[in-house]
mmCIF file of C-alpha atoms and ligand atoms in Angstrom:
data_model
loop_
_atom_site.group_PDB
_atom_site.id
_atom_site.type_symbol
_atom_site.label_atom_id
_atom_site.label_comp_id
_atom_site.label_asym_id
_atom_site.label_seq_id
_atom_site.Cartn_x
_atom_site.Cartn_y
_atom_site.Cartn_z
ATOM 1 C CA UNK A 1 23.223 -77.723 -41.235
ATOM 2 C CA UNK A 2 19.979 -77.076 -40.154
ATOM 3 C CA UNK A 3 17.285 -80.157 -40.140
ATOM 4 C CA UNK A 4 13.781 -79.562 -41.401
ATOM 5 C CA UNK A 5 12.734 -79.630 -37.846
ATOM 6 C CA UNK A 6 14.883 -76.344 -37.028
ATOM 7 C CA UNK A 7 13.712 -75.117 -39.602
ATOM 8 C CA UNK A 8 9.863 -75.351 -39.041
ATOM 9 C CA UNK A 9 10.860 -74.323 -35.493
ATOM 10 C CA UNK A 10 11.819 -71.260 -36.171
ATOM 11 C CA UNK A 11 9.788 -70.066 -38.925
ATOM 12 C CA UNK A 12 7.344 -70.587 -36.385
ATOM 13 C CA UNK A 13 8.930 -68.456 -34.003
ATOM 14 C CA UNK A 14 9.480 -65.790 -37.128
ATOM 15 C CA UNK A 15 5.279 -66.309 -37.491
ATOM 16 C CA UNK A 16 4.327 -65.444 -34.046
ATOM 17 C CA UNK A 17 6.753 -62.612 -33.957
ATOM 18 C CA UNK A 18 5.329 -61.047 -36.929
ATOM 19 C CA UNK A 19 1.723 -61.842 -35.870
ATOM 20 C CA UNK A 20 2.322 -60.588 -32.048
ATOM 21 C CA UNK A 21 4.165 -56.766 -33.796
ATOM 22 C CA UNK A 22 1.219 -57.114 -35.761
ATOM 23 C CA UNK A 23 -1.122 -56.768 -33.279
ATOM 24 C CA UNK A 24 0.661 -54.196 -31.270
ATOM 25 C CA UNK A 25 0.299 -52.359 -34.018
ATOM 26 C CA UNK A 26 -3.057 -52.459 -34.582
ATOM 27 C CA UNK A 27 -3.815 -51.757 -30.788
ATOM 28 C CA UNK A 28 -1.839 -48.928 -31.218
ATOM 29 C CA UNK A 29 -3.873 -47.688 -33.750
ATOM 30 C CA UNK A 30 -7.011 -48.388 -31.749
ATOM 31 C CA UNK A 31 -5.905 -46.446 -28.850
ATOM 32 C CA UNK A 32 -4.262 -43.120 -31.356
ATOM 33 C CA UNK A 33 -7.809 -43.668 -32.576
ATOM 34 C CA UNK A 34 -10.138 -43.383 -29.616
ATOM 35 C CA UNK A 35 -8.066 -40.384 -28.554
ATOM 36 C CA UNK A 36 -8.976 -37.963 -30.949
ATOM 37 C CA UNK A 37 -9.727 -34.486 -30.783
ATOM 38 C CA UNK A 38 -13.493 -35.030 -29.363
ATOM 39 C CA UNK A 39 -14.332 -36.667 -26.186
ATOM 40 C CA UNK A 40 -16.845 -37.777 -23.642
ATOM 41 C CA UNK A 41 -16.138 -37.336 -19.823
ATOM 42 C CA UNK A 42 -18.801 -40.293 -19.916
ATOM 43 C CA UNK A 43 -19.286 -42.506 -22.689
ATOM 44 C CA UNK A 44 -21.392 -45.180 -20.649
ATOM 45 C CA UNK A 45 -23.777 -42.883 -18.800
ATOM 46 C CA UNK A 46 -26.642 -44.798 -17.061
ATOM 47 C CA UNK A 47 -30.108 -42.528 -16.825
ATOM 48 C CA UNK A 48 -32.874 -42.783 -14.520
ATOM 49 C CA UNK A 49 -36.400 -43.153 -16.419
ATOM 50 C CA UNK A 50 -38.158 -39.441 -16.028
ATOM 51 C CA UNK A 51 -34.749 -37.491 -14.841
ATOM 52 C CA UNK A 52 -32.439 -35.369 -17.208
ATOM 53 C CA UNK A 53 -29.258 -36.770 -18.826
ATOM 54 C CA UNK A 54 -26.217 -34.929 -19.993
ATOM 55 C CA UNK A 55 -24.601 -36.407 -23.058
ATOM 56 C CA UNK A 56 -20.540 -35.538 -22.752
ATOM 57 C CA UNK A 57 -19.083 -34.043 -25.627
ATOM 58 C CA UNK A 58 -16.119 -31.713 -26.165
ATOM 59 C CA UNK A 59 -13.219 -30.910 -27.999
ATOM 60 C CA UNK A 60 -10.195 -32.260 -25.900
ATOM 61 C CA UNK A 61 -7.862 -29.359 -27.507
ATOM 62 C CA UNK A 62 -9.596 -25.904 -26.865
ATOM 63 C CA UNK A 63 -9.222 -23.117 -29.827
ATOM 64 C CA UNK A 64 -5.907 -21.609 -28.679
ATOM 65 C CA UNK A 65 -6.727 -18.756 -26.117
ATOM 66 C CA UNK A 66 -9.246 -17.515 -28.463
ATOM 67 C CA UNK A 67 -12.918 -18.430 -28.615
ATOM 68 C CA UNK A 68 -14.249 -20.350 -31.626
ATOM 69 C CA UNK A 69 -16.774 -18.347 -33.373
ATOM 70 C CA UNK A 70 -20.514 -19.513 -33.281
ATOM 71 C CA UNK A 71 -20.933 -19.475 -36.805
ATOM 72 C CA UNK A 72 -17.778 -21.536 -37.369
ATOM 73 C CA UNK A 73 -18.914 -24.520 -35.108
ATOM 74 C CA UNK A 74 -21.246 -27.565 -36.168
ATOM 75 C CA UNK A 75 -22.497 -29.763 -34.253
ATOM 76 C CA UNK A 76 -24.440 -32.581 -35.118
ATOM 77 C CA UNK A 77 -26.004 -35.512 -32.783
ATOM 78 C CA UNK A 78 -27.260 -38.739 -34.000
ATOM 79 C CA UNK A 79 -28.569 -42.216 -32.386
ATOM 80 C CA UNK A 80 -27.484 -45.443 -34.030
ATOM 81 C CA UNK A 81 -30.550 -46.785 -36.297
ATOM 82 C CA UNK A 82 -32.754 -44.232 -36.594
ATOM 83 C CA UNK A 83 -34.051 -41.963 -38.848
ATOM 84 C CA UNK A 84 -33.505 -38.113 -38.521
ATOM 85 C CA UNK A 85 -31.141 -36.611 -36.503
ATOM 86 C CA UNK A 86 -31.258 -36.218 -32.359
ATOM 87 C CA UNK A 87 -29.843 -32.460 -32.603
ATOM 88 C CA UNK A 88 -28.100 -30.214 -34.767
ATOM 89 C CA UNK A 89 -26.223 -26.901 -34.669
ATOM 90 C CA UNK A 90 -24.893 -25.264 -37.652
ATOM 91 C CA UNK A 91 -23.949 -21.403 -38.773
ATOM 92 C CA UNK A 92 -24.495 -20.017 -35.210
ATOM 93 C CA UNK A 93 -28.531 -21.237 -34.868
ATOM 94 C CA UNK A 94 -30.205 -25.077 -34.210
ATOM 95 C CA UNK A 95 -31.213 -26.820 -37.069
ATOM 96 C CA UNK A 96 -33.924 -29.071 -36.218
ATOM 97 C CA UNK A 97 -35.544 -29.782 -39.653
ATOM 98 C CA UNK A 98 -34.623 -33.239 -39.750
ATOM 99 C CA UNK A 99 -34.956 -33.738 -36.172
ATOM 100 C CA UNK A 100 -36.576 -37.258 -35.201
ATOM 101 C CA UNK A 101 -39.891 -36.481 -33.219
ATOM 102 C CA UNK A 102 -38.827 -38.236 -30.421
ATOM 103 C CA UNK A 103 -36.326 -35.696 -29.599
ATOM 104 C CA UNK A 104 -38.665 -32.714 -30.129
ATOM 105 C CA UNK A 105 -38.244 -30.372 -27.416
ATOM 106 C CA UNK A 106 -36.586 -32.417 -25.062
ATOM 107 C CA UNK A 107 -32.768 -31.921 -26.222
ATOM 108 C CA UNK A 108 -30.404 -28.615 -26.134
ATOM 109 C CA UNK A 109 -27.008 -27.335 -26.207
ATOM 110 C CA UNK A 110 -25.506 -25.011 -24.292
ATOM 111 C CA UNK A 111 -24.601 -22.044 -26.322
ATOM 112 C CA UNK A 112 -22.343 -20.500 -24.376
ATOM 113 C CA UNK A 113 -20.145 -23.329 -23.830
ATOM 114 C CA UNK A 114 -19.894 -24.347 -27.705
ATOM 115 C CA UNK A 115 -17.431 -21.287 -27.948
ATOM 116 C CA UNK A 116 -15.170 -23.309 -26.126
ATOM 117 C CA UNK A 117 -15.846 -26.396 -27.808
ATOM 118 C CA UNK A 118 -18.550 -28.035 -25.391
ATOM 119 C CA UNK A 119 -21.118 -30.041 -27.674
ATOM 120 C CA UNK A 120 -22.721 -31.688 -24.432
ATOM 121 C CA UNK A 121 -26.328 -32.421 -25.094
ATOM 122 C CA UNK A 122 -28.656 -32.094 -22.223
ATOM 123 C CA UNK A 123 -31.652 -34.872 -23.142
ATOM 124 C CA UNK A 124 -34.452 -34.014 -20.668
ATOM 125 C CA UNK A 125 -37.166 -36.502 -19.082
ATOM 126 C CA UNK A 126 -35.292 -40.294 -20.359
ATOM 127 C CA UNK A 127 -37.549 -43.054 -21.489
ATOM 128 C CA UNK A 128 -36.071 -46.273 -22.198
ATOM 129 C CA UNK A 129 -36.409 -45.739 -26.381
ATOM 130 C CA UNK A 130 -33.859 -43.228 -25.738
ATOM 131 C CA UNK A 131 -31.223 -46.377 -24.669
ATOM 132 C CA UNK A 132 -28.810 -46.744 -27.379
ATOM 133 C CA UNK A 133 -25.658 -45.204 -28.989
ATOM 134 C CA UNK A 134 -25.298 -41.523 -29.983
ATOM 135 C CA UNK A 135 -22.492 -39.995 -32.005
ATOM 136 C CA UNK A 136 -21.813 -36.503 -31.394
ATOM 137 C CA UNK A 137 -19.780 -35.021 -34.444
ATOM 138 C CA UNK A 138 -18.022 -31.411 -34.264
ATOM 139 C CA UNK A 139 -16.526 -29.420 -36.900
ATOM 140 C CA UNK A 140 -14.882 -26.177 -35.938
ATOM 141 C CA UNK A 141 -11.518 -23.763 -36.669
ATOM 142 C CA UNK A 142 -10.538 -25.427 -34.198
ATOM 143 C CA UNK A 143 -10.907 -29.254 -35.021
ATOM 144 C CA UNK A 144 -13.021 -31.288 -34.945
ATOM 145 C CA UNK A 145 -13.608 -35.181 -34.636
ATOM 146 C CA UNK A 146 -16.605 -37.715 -33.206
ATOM 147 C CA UNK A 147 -17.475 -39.695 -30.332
ATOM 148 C CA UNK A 148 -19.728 -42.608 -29.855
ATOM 149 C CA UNK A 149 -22.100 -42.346 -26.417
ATOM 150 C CA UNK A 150 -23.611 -45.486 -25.559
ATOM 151 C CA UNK A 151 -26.531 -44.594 -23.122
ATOM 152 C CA UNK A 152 -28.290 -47.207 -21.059
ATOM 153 C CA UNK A 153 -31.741 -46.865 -18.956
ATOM 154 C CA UNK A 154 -33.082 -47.881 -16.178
ATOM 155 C CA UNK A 155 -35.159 -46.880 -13.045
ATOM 156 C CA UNK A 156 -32.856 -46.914 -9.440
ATOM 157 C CA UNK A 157 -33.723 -45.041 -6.168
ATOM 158 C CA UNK A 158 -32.100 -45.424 -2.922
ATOM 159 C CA UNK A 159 -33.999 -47.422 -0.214
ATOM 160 C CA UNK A 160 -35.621 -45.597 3.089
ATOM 161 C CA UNK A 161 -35.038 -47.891 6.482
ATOM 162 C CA UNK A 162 -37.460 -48.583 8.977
ATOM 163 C CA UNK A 163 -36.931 -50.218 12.392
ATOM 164 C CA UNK A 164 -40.005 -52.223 13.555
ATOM 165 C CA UNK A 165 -40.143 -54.853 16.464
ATOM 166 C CA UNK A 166 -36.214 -56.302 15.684
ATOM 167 C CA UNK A 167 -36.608 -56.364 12.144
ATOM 168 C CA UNK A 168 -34.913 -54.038 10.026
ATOM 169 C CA UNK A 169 -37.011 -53.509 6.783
ATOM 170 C CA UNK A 170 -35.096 -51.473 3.519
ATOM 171 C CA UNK A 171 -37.950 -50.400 0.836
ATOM 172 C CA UNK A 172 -37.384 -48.797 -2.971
ATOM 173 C CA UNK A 173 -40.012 -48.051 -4.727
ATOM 174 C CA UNK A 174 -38.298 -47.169 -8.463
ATOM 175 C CA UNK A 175 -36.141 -49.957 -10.261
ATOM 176 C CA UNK A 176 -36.062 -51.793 -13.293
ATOM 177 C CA UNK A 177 -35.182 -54.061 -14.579
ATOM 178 C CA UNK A 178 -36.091 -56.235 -11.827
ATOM 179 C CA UNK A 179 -32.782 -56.034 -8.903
ATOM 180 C CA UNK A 180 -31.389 -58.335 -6.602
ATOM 181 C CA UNK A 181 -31.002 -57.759 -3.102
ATOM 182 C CA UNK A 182 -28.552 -58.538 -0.630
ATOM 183 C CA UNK A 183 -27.571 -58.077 3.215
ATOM 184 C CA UNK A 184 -24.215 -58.348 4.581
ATOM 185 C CA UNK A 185 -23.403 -57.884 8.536
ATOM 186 C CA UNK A 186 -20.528 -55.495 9.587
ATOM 187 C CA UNK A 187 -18.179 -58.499 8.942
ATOM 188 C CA UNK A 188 -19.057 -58.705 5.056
ATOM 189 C CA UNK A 189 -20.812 -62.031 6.069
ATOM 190 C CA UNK A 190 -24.214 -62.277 3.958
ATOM 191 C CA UNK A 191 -27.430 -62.543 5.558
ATOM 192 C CA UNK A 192 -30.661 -64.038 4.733
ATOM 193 C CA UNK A 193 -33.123 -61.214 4.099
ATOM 194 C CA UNK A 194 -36.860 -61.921 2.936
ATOM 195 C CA UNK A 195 -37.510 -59.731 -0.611
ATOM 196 C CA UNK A 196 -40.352 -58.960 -1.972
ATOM 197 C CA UNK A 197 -41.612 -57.348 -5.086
ATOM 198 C CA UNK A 198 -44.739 -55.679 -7.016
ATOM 199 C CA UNK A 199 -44.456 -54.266 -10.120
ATOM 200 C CA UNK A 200 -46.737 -51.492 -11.552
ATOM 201 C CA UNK A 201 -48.592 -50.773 -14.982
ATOM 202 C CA UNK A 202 -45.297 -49.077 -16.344
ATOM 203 C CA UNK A 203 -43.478 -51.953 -15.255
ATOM 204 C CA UNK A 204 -41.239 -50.388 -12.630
ATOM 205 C CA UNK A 205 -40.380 -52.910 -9.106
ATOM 206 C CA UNK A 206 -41.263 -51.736 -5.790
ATOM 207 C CA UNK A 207 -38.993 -53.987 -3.707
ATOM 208 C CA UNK A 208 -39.077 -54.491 -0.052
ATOM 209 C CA UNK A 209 -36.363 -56.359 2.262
ATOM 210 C CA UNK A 210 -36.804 -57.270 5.495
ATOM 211 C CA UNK A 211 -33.705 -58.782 7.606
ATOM 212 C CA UNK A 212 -35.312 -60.304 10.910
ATOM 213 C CA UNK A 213 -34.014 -60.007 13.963
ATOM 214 C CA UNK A 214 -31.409 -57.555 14.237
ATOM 215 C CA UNK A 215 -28.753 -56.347 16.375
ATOM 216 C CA UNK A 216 -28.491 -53.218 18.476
ATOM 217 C CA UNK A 217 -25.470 -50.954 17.445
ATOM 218 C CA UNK A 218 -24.540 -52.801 14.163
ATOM 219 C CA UNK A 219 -23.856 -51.371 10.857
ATOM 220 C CA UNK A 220 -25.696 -53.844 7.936
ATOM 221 C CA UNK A 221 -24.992 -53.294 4.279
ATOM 222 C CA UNK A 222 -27.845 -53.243 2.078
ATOM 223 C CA UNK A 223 -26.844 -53.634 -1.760
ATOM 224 C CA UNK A 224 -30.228 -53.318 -4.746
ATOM 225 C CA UNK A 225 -28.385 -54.358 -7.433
ATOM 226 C CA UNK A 226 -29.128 -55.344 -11.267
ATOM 227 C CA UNK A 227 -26.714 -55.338 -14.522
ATOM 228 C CA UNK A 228 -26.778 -51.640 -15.520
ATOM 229 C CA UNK A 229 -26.689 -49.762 -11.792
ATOM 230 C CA UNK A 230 -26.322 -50.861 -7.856
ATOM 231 C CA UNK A 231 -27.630 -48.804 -4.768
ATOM 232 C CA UNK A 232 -25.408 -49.923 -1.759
ATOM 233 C CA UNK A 233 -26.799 -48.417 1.749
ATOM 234 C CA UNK A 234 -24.859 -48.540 5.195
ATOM 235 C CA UNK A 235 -27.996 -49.246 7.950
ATOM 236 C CA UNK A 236 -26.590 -48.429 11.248
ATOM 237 C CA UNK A 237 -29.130 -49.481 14.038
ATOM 238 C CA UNK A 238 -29.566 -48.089 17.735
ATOM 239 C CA UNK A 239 -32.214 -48.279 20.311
ATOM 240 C CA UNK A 240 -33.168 -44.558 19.170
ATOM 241 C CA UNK A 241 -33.992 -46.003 15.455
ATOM 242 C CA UNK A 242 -32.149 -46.625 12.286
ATOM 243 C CA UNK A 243 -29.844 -44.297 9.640
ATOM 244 C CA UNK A 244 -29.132 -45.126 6.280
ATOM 245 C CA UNK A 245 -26.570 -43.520 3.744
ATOM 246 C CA UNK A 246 -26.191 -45.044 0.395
ATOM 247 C CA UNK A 247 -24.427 -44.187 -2.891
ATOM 248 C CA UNK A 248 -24.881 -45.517 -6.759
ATOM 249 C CA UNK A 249 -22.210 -47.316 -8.423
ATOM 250 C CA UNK A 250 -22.524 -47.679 -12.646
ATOM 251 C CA UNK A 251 -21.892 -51.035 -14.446
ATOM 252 C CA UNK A 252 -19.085 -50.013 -17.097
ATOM 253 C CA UNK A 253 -20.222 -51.136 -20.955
ATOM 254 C CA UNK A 254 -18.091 -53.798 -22.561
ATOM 255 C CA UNK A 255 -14.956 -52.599 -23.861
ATOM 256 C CA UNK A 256 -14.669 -51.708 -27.752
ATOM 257 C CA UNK A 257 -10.788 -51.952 -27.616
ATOM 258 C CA UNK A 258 -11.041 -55.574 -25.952
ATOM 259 C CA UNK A 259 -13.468 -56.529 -28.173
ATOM 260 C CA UNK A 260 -11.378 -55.626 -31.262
ATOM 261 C CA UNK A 261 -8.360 -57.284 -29.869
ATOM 262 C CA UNK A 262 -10.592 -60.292 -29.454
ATOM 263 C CA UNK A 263 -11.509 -59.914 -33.519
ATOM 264 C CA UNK A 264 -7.646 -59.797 -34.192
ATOM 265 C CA UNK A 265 -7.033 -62.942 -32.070
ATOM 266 C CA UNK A 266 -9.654 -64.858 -34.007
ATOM 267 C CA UNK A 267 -8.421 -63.162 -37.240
ATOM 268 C CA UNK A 268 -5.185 -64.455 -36.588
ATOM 269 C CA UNK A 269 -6.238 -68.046 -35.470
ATOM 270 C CA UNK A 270 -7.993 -68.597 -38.122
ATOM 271 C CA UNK A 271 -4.718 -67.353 -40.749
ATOM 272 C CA UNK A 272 -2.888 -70.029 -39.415
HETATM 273 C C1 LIG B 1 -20.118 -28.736 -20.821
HETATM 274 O O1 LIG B 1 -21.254 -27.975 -20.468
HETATM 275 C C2 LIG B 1 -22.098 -28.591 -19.484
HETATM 276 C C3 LIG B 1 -23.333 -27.711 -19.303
HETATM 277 O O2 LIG B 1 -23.002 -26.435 -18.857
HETATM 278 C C4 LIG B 1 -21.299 -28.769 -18.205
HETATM 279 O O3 LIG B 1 -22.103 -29.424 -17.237
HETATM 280 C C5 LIG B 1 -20.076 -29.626 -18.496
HETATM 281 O O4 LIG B 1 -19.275 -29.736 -17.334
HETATM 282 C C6 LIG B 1 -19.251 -28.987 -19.611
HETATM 283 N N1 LIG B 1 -18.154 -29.894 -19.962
HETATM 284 C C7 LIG B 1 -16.909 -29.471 -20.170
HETATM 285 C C8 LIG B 1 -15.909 -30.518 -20.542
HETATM 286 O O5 LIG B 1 -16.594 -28.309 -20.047
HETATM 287 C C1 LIG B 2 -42.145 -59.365 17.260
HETATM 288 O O1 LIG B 2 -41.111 -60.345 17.130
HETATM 289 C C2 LIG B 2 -41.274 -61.494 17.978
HETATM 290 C C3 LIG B 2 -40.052 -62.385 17.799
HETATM 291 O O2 LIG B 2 -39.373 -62.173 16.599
HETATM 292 C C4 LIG B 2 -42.593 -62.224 17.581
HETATM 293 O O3 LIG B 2 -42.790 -63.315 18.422
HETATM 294 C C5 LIG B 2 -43.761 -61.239 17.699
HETATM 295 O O4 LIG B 2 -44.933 -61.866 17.245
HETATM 296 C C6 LIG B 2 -43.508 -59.997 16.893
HETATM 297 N N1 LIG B 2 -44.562 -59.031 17.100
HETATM 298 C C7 LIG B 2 -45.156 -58.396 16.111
HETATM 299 C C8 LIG B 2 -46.214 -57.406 16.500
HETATM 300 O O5 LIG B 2 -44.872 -58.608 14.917
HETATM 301 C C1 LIG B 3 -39.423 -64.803 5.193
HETATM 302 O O1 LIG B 3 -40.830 -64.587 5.466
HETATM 303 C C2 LIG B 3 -41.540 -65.795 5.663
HETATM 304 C C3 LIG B 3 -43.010 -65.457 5.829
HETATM 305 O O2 LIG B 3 -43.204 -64.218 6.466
HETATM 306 C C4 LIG B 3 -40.977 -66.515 6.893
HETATM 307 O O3 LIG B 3 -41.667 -67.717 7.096
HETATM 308 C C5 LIG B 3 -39.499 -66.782 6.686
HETATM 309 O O4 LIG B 3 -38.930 -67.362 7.849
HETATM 310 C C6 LIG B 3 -38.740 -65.525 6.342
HETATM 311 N N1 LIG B 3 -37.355 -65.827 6.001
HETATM 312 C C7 LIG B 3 -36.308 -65.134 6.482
HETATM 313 C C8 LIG B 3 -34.941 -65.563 6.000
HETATM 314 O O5 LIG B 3 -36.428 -64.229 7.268
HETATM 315 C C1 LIG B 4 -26.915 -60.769 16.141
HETATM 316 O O1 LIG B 4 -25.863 -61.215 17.009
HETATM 317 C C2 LIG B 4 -25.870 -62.621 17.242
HETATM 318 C C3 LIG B 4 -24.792 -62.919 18.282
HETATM 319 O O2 LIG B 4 -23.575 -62.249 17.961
HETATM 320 C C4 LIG B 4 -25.576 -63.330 15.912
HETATM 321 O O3 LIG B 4 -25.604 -64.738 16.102
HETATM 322 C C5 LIG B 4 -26.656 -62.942 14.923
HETATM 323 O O4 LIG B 4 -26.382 -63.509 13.654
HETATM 324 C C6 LIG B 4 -26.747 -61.433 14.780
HETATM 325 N N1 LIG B 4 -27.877 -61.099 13.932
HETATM 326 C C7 LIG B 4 -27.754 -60.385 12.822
HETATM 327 C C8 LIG B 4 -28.992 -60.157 12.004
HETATM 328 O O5 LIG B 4 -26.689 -59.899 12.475
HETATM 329 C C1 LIG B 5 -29.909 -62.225 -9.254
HETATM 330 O O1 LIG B 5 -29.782 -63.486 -8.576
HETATM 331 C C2 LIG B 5 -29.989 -64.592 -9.422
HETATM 332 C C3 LIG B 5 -29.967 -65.849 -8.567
HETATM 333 O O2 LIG B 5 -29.197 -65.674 -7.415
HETATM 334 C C4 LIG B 5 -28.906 -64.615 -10.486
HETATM 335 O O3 LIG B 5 -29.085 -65.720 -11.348
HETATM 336 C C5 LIG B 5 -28.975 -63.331 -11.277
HETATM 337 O O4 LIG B 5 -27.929 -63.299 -12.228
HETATM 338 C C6 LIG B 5 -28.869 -62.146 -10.371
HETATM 339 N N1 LIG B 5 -29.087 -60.950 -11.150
HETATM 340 C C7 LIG B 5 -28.307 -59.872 -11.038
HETATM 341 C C8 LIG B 5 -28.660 -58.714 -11.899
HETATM 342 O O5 LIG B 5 -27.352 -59.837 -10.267
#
C-alpha cells in the first residue's frame, strides 16, 4: 500500500514530467516557428549614423529552378509603431502611396534579385529615428512568410594612432552613445590610459586616449567600446612610428526564444 506521502511524491514527479514535455514542446514550436520560409542573414544589424544599411530578407526555399514572376511577388516592409508603411512592392511596380515620409526616397529593392526571392531593403543615409523593428512580409508562387529586423544605431569609427615623445595617443572622432575605452599590453594585462571626450552639436563623442610612456616593439590593444558596437585596434610600436589595424565586433540583441522560455518558466511557476 502506498502512504499519502508516496503518493504526493510521485504525482509530483508525474507534474514536473508533464510540465518539463510541456515545455519542450512549446520550444519546439518556437524554433519550427522562427524557421520559416523567410529569413534574414542579419536580424540584429547595427548602422552607422549617415552610412547605408541593408535590411536582410529572403525566401530560404528558392522557386524551384524557375524564376518567380515579378508580378506574382509582394513585398511589403513595415517598422513597429508607426504609421504608413517603410516600402512596398506589389504587381511587378513600388507602391509607395502609403509610404511614411521618413522613408521617402531613401529606401529600395533590388529588382532583379526579387525574382529569386530577395526582399532585402537597402535604407540609405541612417538616422537614429530609423532604430527599431521592421517586418519584411513576402507573398509569392513560391511562398511566402515574415521576418522581424530589429535595427539598432549608433555612430563608431576606428581610431588613427599617433606616436609623440613615449606616449602613444589613439583618437576617434565618430561615436555615440558615449564609449568606453580600454588598453591592454601584449600580455592582456590592462593599462591605465588617460580618455578624454568632446561632444558636438549633433551629439556625436570625439574621444581621445593617451597611454603614457610606452614601450619600443610592443603590440597594445586598444578596445572603444559601448553596448551596441566595439572597435578593437592592435597598436604595434617601433622606433620608425606606430601601425594600427582594428576590426568591429556587433553586440547580439536579446534573444526572443530565451525570452519566451523565460515567459513559460514564470507561466509555469506561477500554475503551481
Ligand atoms: C540580396 O540582394 C542584395 C543586394 O544585391 C545582396 O547584397 C544580398 O547578398 C542578397 N541576399 C541574398 C540572400 O541573396
Ligand atoms: C616628454 O616626456 C618626458 C617624460 O615623460 C617629460 O619629462 C617631457 O616634459 C615631455 N616632453 C614634452 C615636449 O611633452
Ligand atoms: C592623465 O593626465 C593627467 C593630466 O595630464 C596626468 O596628471 C595623469 O597622470 C594622467 N594619468 C595617466 C594614467 O596617464
Ligand atoms: C614597459 O616595460 C616596462 C618594463 O618591462 C614595464 O614595467 C612597463 O609597464 C611597460 N610599459 C607599458 C606602457 O607597457
Ligand atoms: C563604461 O565604464 C563604466 C565604469 O567603468 C561602466 O559602469 C559602464 O557600464 C561602461 N559602459 C560600457 C558601455 O561598457
Amino acid at each position: 500500500m502506498a502512504t499519502l506521502g508516496q503518493i504526493i511524491f510521485y504525482s509530483m514527479v508525474t507534474l514536473i514530467v508533464i510540465f518539463s514535455a510541456f515545455i519542450i514542446l512549446i520550444l519546439v514550436l518556437a524554433f519550427k516557428n522562427s524557421s520559416s520560409a523567410v529569413l534574414s542573414s542579419d536580424a540584429a544589424p547595427v548602422a552607422n549614423f549617415g552610412q547605408d544599411e541593408l535590411l536582410s530578407c529572403y525566401l530560404s526555399v528558392p522557386a524551384t529552378s524557375a524564376q518567380i514572376s515579378l508580378t506574382q511577388v509582394s513585398v511589403t516592409w513595415e517598422k513597429t509603431d508607426m504609421n504608413g508603411l517603410v516600402y512596398q512592392f506589389v504587381n511587378g511596380a513600388p507602391n509607395l502611396v502609403n509610404q511614411n515620409s521618413q522613408f521617402a526616397g531613401r529606401t529600395q529593392l533590388f529588382p532583379n534579385e526579387l525574382a529569386s526571392g530577395n526582399a532585402s531593403l537597402l535604407l540609405r543615409s541612417v538616422m537614429s529615428s530609423d532604430q527599431g523593428v521592421y517586418t519584411c512580409t513576402i507573398s509569392s508562387s513560391g511562398g511566402g512568410g515574415k521576418v522581424n529586423i530589429n535595427l539598432r544605431t549608433a555612430a563608431f569609427s576606428a581610431p588613427t594612432f599617433t606616436l609623440s615623445n613615449g606616449s602613444l595617443g589613439a583618437v576617434a572622432n565618430w561615436w555615440s552613445p558615449k564609449p568606453n575605452v580600454t588598453w591592454k599590453d601584449a600580455n592582456e594585462n590592462a593599462l591605465d590610459g588617460n580618455t578624454s571626450f568632446t561632444q558636438n552639436s549633433a551629439g556625436i563623442f570625439s574621444v581621445v586616449s593617451t597611454l603614457q610612456s610606452v614601450n619600443m616593439s610592443s603590440t597594445y590593444t586598444c578596445k572603444i567600446a559601448n553596448n551596441l558596437v566595439a572597435a578593437v585596434s592592435k597598436a604595434t610600436v617601433t622606433e620608425s612610428g606606430v601601425s594600427g589595424n582594428s576590426y568591429f565586433v556587433y553586440s547580439a540583441a536579446s534573444s526572443l526564444l530565451a525570452s519566451t522560455y523565460l515567459n513559460i518558466l514564470t507561466s509555469i511557476y506561477y500554475l503551481t
